[in-house]
PDB file of C-alpha atoms in Angstrom:
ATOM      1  CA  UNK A 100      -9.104  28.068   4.519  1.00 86.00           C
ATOM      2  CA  UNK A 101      -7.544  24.935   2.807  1.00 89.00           C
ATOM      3  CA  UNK A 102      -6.631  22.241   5.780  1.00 95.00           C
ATOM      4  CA  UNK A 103      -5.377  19.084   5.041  1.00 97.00           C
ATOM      5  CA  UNK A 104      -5.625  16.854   8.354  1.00 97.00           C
ATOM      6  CA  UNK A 105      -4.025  12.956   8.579  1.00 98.00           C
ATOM      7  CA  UNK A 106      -4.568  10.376  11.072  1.00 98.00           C
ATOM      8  CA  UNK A 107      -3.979   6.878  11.651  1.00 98.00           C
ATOM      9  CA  UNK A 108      -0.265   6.367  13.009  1.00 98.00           C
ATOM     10  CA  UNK A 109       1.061   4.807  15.428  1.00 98.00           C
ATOM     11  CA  UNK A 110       3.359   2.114  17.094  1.00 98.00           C
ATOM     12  CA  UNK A 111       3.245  -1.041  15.274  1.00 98.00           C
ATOM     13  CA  UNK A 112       5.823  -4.154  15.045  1.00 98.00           C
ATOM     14  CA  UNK A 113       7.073  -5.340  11.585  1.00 98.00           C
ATOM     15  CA  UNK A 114       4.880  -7.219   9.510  1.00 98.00           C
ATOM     16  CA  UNK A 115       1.599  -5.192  10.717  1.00 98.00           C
ATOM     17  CA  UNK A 116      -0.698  -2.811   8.925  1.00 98.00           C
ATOM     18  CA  UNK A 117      -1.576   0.794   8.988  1.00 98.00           C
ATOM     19  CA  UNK A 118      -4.211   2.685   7.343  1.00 98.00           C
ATOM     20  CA  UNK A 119      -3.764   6.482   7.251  1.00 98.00           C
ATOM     21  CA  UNK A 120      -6.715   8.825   6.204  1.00 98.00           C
ATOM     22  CA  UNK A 121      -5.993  12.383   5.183  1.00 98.00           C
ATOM     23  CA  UNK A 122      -9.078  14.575   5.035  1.00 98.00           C
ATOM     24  CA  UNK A 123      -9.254  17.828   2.635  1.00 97.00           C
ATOM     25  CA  UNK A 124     -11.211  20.820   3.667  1.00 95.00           C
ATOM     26  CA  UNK A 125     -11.597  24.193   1.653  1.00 92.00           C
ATOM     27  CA  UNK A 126     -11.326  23.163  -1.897  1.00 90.00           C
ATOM     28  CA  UNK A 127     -13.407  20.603  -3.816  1.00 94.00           C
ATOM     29  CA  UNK A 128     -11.483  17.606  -3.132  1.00 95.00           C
ATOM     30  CA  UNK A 129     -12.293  15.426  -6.759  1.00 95.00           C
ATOM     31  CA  UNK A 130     -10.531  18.585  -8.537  1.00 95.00           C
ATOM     32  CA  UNK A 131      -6.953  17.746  -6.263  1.00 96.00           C
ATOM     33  CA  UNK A 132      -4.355  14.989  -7.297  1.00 97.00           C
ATOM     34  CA  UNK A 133      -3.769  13.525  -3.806  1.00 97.00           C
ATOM     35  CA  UNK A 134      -0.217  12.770  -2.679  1.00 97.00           C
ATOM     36  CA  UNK A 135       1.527  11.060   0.415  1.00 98.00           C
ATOM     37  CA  UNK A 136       4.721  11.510   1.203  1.00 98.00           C
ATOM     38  CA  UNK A 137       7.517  10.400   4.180  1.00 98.00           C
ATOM     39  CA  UNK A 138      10.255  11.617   6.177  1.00 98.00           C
ATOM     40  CA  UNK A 139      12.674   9.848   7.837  1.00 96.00           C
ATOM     41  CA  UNK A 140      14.666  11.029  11.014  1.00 91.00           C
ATOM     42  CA  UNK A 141      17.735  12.183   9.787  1.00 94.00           C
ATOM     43  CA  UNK A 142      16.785  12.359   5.770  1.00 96.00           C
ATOM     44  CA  UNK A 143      14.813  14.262   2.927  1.00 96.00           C
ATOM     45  CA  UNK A 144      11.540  14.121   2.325  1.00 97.00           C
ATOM     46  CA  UNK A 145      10.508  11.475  -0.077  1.00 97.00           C
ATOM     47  CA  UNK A 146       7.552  10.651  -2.306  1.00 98.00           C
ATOM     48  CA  UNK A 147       5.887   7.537  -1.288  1.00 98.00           C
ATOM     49  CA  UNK A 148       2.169   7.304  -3.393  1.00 98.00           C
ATOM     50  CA  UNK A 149      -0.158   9.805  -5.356  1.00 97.00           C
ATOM     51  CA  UNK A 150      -3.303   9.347  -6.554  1.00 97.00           C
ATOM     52  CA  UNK A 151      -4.527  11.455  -9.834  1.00 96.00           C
ATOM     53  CA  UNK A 152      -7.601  13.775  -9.408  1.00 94.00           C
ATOM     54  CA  UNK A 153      -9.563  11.379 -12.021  1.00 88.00           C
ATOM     55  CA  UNK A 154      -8.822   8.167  -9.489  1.00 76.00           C
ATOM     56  CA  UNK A 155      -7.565   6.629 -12.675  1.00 74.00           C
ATOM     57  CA  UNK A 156      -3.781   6.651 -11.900  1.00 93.00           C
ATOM     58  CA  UNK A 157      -2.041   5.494  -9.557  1.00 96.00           C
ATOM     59  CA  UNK A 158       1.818   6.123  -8.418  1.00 97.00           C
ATOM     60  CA  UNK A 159       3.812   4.104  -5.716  1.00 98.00           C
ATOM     61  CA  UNK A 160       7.743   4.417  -4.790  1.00 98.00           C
ATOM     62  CA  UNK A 161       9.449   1.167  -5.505  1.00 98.00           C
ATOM     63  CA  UNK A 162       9.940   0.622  -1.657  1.00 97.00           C
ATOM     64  CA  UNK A 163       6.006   0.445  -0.808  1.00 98.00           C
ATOM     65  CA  UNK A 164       4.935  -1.248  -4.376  1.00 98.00           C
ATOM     66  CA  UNK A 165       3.283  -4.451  -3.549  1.00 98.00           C
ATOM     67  CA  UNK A 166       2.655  -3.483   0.083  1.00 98.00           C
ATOM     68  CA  UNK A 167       0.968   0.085   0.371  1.00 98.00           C
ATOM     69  CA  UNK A 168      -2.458   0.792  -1.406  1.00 98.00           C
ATOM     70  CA  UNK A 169      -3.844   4.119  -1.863  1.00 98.00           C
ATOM     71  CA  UNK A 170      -7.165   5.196  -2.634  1.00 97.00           C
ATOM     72  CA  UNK A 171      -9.802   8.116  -2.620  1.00 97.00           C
ATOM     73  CA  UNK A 172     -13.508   8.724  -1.534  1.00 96.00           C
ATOM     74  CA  UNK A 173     -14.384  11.876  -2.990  1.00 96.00           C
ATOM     75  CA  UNK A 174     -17.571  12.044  -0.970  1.00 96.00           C
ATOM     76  CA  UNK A 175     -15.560  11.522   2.123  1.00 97.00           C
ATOM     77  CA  UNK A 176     -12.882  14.492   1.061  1.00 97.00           C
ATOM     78  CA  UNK A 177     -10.695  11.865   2.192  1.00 97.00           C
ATOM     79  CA  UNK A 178      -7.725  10.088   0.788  1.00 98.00           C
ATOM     80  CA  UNK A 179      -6.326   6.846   2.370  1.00 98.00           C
ATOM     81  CA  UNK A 180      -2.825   4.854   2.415  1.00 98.00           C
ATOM     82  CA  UNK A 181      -3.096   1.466   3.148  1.00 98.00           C
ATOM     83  CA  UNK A 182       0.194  -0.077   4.394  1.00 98.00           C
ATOM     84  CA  UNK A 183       1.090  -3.608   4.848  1.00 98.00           C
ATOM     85  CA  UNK A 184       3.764  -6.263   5.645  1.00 98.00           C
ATOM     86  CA  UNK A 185       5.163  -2.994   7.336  1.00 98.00           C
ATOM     87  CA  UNK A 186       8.914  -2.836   8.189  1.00 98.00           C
ATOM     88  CA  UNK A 187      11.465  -0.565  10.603  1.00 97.00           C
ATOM     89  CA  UNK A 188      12.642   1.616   7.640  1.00 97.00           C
ATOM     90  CA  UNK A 189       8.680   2.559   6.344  1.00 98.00           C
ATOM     91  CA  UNK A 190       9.691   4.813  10.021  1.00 98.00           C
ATOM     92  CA  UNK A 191       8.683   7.871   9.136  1.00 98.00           C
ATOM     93  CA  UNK A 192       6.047  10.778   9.045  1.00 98.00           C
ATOM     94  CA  UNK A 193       3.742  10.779   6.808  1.00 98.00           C
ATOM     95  CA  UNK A 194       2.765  13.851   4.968  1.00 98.00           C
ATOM     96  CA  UNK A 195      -0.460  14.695   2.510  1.00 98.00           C
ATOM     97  CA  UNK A 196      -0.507  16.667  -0.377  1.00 98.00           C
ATOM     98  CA  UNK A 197      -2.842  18.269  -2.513  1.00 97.00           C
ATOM     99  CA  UNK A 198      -2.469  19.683  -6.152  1.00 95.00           C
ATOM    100  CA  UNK A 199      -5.064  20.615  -8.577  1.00 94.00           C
ATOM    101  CA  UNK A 200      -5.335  18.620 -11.469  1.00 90.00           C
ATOM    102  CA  UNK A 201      -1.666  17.475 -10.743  1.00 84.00           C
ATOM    103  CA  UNK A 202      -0.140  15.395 -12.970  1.00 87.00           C
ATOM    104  CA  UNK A 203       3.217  14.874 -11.431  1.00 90.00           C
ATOM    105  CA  UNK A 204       4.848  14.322  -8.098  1.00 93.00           C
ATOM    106  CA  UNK A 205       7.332  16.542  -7.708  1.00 91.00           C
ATOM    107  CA  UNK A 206       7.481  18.144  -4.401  1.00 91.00           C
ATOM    108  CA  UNK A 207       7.370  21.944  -6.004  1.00 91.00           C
ATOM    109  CA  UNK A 208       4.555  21.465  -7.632  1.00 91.00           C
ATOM    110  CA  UNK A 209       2.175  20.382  -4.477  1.00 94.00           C
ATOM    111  CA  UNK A 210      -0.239  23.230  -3.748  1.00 94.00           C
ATOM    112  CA  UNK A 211      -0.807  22.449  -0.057  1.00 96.00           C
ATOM    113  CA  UNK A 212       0.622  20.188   2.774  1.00 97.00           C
ATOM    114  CA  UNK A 213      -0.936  18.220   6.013  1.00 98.00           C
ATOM    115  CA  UNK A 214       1.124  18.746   9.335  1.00 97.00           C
ATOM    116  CA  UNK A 215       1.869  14.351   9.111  1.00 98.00           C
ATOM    117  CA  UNK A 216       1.285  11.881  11.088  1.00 98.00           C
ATOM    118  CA  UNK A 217       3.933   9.405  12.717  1.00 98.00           C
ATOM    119  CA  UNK A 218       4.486   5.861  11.905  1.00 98.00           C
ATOM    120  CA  UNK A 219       6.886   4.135  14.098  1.00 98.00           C
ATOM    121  CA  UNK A 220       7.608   0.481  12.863  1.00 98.00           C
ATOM    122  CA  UNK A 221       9.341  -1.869  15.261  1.00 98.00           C
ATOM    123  CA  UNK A 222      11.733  -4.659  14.741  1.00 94.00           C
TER     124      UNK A 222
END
């Protein structure tokens, strides 16, 4: 059974940092491009960074670029958003996804989904 499982939200004020994990269970993890995504109250579900199944790419929406950091332990199963400088409108859950030897980040093409995790950012 394929689970992907995230962690690491929470309450924060503006200008602090998060780290969420999402850990991968029932596939072999190095094969899956790894994927986080966000969703707002009130709006669609947006991409916000992906990280190719080699580790060699790297993707980030221009509204985290400079201040999220994502990253991958393939001995760990685990995949990892590092978010800093964070502000009210990074508000959001936060969503994992999984696709083998992805190469893109469109939603329809992610093979599996976490259940997210909630970051609330305060002013």
């Amino acid at each position: 059974q394929v689970q992907l499982q995230e962690s690491g939200g929470g309450l924060v004020q503006a200008g602090a940092s998060l780290r969420l994990s999402c850990i991968l269970s029932g596939r072999t993890f190095s094969s899956y491009s790894m994927g986080w995504f966000r969703q707002a109250p009130g709006k669609v579900r947006e991409f916000v960074s992906g990280i190719k199944w080699n580790g060699g790419n790297t993707d980030y929406a221009d509204s985290v670029k400079g201040r999220f950091t994502i990253s991958r332990d393939n001995v760990k199963n685990t995949v990892y958003l590092q978010m800093n400088s964070l502000k009210p409108e990074d508000t959001a859950v936060y969503v994992c996804s999984a696709n083998a030897y992805g190469r893109n980040w469109y939603e329809s093409a992610m093979d599996y989904w976490g259940k997210g995790t909630l970051v609330t950012v305060s002013s």
